[in-house]
PDB file of C-alpha atoms and ligand atoms in Angstrom:
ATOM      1  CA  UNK P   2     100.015 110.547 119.591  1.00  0.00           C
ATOM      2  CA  UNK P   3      99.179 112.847 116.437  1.00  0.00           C
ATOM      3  CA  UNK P   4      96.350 110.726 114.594  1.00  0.00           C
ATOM      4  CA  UNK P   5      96.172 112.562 111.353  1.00  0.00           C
ATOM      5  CA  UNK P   6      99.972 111.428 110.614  1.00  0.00           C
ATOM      6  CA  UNK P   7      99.593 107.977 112.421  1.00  0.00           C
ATOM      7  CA  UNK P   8     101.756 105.849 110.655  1.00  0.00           C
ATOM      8  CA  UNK P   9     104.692 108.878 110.019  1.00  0.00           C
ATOM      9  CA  UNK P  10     104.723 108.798 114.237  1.00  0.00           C
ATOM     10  CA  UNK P  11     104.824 105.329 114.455  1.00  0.00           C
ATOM     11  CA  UNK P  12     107.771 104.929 112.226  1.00  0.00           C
ATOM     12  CA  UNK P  13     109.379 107.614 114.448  1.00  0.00           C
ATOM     13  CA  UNK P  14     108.698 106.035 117.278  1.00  0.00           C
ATOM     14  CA  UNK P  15     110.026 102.724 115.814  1.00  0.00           C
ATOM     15  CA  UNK P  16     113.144 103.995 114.131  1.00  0.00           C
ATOM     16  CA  UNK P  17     114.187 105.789 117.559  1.00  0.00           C
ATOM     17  CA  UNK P  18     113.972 102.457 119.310  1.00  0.00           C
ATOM     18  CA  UNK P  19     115.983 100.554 116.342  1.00  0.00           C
ATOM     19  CA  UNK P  20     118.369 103.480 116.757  1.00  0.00           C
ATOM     20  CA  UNK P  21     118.980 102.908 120.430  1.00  0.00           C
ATOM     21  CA  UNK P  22     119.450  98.980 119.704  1.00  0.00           C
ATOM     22  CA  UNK P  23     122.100 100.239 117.146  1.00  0.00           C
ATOM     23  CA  UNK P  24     123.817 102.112 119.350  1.00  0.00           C
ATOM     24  CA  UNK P  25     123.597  99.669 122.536  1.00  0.00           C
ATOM     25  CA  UNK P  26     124.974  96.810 119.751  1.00  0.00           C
ATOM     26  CA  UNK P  27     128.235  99.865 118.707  1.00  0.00           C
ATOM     27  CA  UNK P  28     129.289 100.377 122.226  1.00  0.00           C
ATOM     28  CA  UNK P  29     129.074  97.122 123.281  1.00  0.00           C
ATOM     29  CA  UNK P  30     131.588  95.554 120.435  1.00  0.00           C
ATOM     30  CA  UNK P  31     133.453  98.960 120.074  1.00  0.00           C
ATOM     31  CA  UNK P  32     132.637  98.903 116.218  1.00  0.00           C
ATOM     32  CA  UNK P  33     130.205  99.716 113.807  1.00  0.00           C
ATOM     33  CA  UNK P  34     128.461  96.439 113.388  1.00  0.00           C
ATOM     34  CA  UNK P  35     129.478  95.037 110.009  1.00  0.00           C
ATOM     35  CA  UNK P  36     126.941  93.905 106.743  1.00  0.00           C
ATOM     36  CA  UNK P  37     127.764  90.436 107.471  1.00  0.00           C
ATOM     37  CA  UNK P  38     127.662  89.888 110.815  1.00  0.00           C
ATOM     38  CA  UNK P  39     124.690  88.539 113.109  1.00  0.00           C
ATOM     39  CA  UNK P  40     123.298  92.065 114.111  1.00  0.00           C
ATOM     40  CA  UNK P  41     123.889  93.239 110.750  1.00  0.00           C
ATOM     41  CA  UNK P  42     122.383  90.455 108.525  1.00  0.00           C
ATOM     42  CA  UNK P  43     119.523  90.723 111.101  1.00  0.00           C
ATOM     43  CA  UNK P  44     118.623  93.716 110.662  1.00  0.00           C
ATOM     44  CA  UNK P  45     119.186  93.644 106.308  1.00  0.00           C
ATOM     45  CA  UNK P  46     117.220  90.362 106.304  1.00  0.00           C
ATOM     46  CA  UNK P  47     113.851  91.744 108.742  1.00  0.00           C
ATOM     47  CA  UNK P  48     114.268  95.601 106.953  1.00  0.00           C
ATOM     48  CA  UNK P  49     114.665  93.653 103.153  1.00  0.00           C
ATOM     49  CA  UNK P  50     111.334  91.675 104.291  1.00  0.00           C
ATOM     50  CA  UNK P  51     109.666  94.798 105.471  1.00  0.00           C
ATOM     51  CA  UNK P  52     110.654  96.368 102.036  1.00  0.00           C
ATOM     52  CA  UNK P  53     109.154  93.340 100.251  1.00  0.00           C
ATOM     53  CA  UNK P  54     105.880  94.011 102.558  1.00  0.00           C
ATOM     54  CA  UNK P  55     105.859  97.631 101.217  1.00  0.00           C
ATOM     55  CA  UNK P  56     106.250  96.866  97.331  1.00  0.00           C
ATOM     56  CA  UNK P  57     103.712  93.586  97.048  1.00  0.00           C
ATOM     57  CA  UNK P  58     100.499  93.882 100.124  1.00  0.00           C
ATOM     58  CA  UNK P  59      99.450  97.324  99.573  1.00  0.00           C
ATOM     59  CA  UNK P  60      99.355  96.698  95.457  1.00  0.00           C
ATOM     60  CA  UNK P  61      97.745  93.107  96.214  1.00  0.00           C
ATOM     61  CA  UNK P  62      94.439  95.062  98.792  1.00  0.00           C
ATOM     62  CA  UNK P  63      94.082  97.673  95.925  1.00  0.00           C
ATOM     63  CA  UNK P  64      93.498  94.882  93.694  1.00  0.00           C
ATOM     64  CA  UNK P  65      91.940  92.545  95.718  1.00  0.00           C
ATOM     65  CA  UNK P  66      87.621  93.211  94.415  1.00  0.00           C
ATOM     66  CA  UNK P  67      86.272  91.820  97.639  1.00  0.00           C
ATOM     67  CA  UNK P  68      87.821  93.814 100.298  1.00  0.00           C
ATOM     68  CA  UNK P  69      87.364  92.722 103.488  1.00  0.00           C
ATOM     69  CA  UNK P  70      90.315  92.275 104.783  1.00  0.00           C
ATOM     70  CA  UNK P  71      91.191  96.242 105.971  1.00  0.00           C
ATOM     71  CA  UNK P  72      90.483  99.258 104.634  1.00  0.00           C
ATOM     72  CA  UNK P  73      92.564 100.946 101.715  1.00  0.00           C
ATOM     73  CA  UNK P  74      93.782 103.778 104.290  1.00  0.00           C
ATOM     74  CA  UNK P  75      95.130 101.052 106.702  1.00  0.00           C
ATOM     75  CA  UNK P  76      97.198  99.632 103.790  1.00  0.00           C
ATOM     76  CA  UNK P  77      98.374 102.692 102.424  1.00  0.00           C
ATOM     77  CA  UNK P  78      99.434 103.649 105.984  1.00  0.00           C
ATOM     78  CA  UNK P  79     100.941 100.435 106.879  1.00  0.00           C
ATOM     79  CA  UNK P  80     102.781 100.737 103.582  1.00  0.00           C
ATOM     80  CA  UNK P  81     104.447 103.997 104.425  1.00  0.00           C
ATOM     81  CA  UNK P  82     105.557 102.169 108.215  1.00  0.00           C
ATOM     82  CA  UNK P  83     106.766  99.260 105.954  1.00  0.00           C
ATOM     83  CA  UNK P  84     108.186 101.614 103.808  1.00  0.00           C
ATOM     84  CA  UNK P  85     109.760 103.843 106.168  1.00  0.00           C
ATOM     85  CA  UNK P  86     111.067 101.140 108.888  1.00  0.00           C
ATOM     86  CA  UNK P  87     112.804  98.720 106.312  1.00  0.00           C
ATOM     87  CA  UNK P  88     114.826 100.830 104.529  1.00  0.00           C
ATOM     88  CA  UNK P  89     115.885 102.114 108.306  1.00  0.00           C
ATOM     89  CA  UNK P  90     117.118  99.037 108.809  1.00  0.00           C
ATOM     90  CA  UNK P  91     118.696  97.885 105.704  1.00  0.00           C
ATOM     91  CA  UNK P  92     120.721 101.456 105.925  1.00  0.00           C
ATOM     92  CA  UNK P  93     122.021 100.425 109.349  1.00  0.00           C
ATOM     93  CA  UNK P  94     122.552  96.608 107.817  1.00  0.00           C
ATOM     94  CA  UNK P  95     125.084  99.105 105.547  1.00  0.00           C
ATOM     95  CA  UNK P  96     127.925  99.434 107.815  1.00  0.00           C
ATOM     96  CA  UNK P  97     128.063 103.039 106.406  1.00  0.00           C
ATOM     97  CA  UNK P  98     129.966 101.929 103.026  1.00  0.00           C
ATOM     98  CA  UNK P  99     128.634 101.993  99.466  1.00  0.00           C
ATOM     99  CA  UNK P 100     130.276 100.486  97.160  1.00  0.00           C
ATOM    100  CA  UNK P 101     129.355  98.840  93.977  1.00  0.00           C
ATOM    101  CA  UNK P 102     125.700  97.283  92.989  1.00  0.00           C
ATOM    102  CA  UNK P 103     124.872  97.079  96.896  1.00  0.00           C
ATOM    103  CA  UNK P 104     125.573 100.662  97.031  1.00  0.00           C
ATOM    104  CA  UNK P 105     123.923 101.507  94.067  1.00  0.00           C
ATOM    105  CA  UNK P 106     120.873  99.720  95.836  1.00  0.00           C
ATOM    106  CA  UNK P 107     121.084 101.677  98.919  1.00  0.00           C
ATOM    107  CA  UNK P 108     120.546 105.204  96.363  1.00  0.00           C
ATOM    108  CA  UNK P 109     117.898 103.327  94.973  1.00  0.00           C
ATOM    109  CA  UNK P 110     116.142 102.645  98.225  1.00  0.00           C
ATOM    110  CA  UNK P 111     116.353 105.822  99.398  1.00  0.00           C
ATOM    111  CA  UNK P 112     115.420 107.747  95.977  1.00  0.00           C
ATOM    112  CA  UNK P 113     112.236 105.185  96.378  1.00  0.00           C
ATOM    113  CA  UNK P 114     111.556 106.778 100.071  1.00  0.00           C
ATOM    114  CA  UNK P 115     111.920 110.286  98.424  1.00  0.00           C
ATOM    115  CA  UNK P 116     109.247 109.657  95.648  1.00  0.00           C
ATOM    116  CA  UNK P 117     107.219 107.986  98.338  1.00  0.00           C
ATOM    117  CA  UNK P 118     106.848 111.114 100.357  1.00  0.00           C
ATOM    118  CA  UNK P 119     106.228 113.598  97.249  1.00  0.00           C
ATOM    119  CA  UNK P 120     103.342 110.717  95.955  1.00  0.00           C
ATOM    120  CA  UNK P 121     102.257 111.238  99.388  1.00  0.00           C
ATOM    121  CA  UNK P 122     101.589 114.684  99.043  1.00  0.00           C
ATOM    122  CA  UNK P 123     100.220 114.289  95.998  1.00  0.00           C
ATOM    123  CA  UNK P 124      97.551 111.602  96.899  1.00  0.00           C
ATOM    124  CA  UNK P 125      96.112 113.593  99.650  1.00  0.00           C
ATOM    125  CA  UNK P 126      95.554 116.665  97.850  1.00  0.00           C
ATOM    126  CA  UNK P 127      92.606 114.162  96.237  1.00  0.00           C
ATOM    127  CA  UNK P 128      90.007 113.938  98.461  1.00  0.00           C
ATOM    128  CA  UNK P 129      88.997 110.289  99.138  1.00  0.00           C
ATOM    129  CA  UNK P 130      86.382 107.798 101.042  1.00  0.00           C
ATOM    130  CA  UNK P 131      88.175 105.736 103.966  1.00  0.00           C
ATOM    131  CA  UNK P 132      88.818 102.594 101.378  1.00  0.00           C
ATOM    132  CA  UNK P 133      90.762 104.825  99.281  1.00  0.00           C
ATOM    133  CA  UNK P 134      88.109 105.813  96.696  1.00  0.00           C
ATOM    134  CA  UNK P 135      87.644 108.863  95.086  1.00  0.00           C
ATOM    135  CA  UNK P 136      85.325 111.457  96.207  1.00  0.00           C
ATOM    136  CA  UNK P 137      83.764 113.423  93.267  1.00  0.00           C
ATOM    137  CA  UNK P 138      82.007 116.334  94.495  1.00  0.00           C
ATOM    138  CA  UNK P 139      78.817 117.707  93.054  1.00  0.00           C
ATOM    139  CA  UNK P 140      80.544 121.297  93.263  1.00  0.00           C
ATOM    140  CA  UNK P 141      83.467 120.134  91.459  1.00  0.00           C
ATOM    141  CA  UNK P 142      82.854 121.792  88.705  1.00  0.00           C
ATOM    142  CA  UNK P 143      84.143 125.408  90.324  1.00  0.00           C
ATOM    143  CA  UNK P 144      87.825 123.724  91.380  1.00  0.00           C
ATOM    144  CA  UNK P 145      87.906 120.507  88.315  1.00  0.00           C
ATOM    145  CA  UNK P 146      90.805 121.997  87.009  1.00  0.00           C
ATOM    146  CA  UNK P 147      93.130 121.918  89.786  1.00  0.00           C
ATOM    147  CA  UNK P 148      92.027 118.568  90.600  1.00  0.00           C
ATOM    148  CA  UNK P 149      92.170 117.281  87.081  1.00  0.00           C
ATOM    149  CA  UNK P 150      96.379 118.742  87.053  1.00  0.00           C
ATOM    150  CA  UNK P 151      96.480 116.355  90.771  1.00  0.00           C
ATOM    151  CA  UNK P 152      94.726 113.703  89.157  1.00  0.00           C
ATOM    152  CA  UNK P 153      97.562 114.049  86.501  1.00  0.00           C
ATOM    153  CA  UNK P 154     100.917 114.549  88.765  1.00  0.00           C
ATOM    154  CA  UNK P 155      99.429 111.333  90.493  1.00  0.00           C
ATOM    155  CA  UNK P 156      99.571 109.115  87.446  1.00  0.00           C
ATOM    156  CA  UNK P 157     102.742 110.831  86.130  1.00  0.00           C
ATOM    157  CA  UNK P 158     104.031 110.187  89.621  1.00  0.00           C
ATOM    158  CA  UNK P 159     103.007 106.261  89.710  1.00  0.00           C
ATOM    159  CA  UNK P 160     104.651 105.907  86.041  1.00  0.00           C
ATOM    160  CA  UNK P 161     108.666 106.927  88.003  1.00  0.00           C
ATOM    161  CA  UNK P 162     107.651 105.059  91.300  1.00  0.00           C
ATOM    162  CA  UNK P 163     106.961 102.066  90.164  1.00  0.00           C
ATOM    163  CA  UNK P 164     109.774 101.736  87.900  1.00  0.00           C
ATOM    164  CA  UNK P 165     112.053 102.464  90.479  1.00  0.00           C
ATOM    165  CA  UNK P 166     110.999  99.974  93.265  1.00  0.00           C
ATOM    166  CA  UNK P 167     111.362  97.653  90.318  1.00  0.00           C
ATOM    167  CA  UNK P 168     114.821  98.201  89.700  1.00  0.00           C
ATOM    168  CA  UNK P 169     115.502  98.238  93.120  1.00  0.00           C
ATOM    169  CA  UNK P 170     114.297  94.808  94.147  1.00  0.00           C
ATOM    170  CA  UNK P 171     116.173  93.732  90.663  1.00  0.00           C
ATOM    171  CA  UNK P 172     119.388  95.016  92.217  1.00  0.00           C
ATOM    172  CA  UNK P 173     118.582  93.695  95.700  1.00  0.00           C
ATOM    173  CA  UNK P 174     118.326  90.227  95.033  1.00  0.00           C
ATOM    174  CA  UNK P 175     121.510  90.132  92.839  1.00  0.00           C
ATOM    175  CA  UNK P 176     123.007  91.895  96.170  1.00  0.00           C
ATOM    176  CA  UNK P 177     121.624  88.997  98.103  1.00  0.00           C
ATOM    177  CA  UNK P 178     122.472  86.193  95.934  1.00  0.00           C
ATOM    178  CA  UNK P 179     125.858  87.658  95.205  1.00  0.00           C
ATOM    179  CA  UNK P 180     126.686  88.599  98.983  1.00  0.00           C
ATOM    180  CA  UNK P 181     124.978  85.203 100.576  1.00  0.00           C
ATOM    181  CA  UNK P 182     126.908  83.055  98.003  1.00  0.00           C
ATOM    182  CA  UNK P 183     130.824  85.337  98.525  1.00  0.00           C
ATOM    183  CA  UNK P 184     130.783  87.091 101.634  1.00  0.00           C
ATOM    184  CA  UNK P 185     128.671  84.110 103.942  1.00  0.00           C
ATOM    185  CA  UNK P 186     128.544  80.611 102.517  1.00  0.00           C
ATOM    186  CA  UNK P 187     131.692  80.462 101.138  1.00  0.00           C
ATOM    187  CA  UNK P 188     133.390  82.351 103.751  1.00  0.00           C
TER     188      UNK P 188
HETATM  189  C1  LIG K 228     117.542  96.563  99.762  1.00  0.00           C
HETATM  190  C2  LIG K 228     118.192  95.776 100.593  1.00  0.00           C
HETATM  191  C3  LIG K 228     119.684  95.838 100.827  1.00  0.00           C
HETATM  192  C4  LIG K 228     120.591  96.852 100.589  1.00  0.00           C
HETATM  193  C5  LIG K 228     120.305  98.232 100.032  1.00  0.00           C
HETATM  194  C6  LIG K 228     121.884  96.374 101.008  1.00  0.00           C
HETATM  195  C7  LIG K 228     123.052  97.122 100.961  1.00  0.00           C
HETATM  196  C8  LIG K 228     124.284  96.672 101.352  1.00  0.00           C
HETATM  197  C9  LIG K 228     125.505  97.463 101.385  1.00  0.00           C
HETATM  198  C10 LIG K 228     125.607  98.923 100.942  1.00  0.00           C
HETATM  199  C11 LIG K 228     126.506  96.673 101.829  1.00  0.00           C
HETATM  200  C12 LIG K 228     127.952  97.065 102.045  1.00  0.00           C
HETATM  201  C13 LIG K 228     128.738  96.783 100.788  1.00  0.00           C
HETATM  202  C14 LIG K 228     130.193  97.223 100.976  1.00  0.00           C
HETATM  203  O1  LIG K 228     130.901  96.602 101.797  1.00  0.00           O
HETATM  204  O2  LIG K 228     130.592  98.164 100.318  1.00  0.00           O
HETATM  205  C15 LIG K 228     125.946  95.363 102.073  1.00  0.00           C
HETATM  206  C16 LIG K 228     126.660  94.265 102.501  1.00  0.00           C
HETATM  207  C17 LIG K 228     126.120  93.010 102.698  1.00  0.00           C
HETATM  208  N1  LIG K 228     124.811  92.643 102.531  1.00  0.00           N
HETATM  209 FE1  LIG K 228     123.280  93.867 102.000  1.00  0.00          FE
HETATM  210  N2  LIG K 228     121.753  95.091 101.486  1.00  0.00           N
HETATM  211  C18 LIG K 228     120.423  94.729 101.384  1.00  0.00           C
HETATM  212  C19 LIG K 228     119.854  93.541 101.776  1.00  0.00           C
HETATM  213  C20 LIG K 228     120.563  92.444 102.181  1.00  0.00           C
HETATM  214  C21 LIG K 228     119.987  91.175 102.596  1.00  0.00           C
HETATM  215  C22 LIG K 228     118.489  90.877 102.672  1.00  0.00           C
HETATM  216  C23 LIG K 228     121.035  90.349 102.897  1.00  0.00           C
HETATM  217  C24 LIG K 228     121.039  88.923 103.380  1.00  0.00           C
HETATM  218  C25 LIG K 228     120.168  88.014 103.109  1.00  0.00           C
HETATM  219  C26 LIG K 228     122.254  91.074 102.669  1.00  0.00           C
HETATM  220  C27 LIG K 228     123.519  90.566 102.863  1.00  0.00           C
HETATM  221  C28 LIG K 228     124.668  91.308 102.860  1.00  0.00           C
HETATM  222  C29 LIG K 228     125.985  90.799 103.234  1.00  0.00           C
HETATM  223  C30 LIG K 228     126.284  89.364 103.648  1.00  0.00           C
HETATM  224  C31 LIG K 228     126.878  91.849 103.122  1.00  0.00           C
HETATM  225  C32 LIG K 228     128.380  91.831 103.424  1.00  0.00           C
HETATM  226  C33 LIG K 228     129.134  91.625 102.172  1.00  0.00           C
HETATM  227  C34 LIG K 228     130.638  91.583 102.455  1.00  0.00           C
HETATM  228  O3  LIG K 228     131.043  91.392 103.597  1.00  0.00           O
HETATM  229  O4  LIG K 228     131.371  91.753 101.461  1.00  0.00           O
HETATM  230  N3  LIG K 228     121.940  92.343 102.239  1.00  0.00           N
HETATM  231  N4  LIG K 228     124.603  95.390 101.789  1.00  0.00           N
HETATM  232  C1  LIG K 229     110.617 100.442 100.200  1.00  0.00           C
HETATM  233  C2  LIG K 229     109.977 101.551  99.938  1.00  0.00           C
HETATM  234  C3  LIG K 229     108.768 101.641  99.028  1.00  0.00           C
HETATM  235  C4  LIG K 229     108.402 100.835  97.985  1.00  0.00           C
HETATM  236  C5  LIG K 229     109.131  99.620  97.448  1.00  0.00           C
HETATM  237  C6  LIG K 229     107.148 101.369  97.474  1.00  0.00           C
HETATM  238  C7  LIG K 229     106.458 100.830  96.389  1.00  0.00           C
HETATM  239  C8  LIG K 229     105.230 101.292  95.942  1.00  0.00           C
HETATM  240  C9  LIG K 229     104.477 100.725  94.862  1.00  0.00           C
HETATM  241  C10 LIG K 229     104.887  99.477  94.055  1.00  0.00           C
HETATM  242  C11 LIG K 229     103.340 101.457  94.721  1.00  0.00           C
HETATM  243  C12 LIG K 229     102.233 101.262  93.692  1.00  0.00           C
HETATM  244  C13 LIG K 229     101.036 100.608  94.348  1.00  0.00           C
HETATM  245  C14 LIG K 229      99.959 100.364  93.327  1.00  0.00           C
HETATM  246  O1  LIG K 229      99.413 101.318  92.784  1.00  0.00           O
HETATM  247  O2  LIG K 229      99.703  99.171  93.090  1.00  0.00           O
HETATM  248  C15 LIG K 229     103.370 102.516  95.702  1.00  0.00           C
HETATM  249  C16 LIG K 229     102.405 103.478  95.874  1.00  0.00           C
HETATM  250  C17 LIG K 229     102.455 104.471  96.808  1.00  0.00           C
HETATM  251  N1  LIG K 229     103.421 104.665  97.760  1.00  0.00           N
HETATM  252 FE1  LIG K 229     105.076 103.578  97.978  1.00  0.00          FE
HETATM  253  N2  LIG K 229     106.787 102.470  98.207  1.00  0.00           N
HETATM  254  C18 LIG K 229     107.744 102.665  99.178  1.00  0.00           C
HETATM  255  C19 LIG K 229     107.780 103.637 100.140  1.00  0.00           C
HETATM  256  C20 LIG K 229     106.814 104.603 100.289  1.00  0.00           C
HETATM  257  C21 LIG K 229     106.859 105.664 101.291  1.00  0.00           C
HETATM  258  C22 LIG K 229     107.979 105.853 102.312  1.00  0.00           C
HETATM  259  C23 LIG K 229     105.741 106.426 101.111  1.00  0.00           C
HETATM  260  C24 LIG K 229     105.272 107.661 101.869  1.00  0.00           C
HETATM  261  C25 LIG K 229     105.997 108.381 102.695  1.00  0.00           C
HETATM  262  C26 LIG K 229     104.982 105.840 100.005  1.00  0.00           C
HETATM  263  C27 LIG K 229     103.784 106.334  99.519  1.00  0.00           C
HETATM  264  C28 LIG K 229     103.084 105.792  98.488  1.00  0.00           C
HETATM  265  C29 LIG K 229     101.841 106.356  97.979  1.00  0.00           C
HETATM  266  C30 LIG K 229     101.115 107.614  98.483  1.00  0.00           C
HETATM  267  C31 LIG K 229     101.429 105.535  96.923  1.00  0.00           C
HETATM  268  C32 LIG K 229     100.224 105.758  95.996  1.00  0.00           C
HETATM  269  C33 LIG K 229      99.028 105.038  96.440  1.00  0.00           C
HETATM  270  C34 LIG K 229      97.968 105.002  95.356  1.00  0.00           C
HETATM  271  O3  LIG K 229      98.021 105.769  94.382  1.00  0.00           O
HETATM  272  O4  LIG K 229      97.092 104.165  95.491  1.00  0.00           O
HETATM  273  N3  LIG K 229     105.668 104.744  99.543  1.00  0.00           N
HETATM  274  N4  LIG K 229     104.544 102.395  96.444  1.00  0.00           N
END
């Protein structure tokens, strides 16, 4: 396996094998397996928690002064797995319909995956030590400017994703609350 894009691999690898569980689970009841059934609540609950993974344990290691519990690149690429693999899941928890706040959700999970891609890019056009820090050059004076305009598009880029994963976990748990409360305890 490619190392350089690791954890982009991995979630391949992953999302093919949740794929061919997804398609085992359609032939085997004829249908497309439905939000709030067994298969399909599993797979929303485990890709929501993988989602919650991605928005709270990467922010909590960049914060966290000590450090010793993995490096910054592990986090950043086990965010992007997390990242990648739940909102797999919680788009085959769909059923393939969209309506209302819970499909308004969906657009906002997969806007999020978007941004998270282009920030990405972004972030490794800086060059950086394995825990994530900055490397400034003593040459840097010759190619500043460029850098200075990445530094930029990084923080300008951090100032819409953050925003959005916000209102997207403010959507998802009125989707949950709203969904566990109608469509399964008081079905
Ligand atoms: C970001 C996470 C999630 C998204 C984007 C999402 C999205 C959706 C969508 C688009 C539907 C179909 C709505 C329709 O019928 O038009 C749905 C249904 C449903 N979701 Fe989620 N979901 C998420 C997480 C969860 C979680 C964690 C749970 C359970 C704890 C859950 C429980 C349900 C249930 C029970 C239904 C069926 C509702 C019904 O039958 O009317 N969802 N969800
Ligand atoms: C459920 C999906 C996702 C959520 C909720 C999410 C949320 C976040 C949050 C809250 C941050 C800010 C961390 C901080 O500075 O404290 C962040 C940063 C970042 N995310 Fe995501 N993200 C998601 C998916 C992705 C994906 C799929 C990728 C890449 C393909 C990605 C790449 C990045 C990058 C490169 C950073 C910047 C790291 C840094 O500047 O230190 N994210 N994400």
């Amino acid at each position: 396996m490619p190392t350089r894009n690791k954890e982009l691999w991995l979630s391949l690898l992953t999302a093919v094998i949740i794929t061919a569980i997804y398609i085992f689970v359609v032939n085997w009841y004829h249908a497309i397996p439905a939000a709030g059934d067994f298969f399909g609540h599993i797979i929303g609950v485990i890709g929501f928690l993988l989602m919650l993974m991605t928005e709270t344990l990467y922010s909590f290691r960049k914060r966290s002064r000590k450090g010793r519990w993995g490096s910054m690149q592990f986090w950043l690429q086990f965010h992007i797995f997390t990242g990648l693999v739940g909102p797999y899941m919680v788009l085959l928890h769909t059923s393939w319909k969209f309506n209302g706040l819970a499909g308004a959700t969906t657009l906002l999970t997969i806007i999020i995956v978007i941004s998270g891609f282009i920030g990405r890019y972004i972030y490794t056009r800086i060059p950086r030590s394995l825990d994530g820090i900055e490397i400034t050059d003593p040459g840097e004076a010759t190619h500043a400017a460029g850098l200075a305009r990445t530094r930029r598009m990084l923080s300008i880029w951090h100032a819409i994703h953050i925003p959005i994963g916000i209102a997207l976990f403010v959507a998802a748990f009125i989707h949950i609350g709203a969904a566990l409360t109608y469509a399964t305890l008081l079905r």
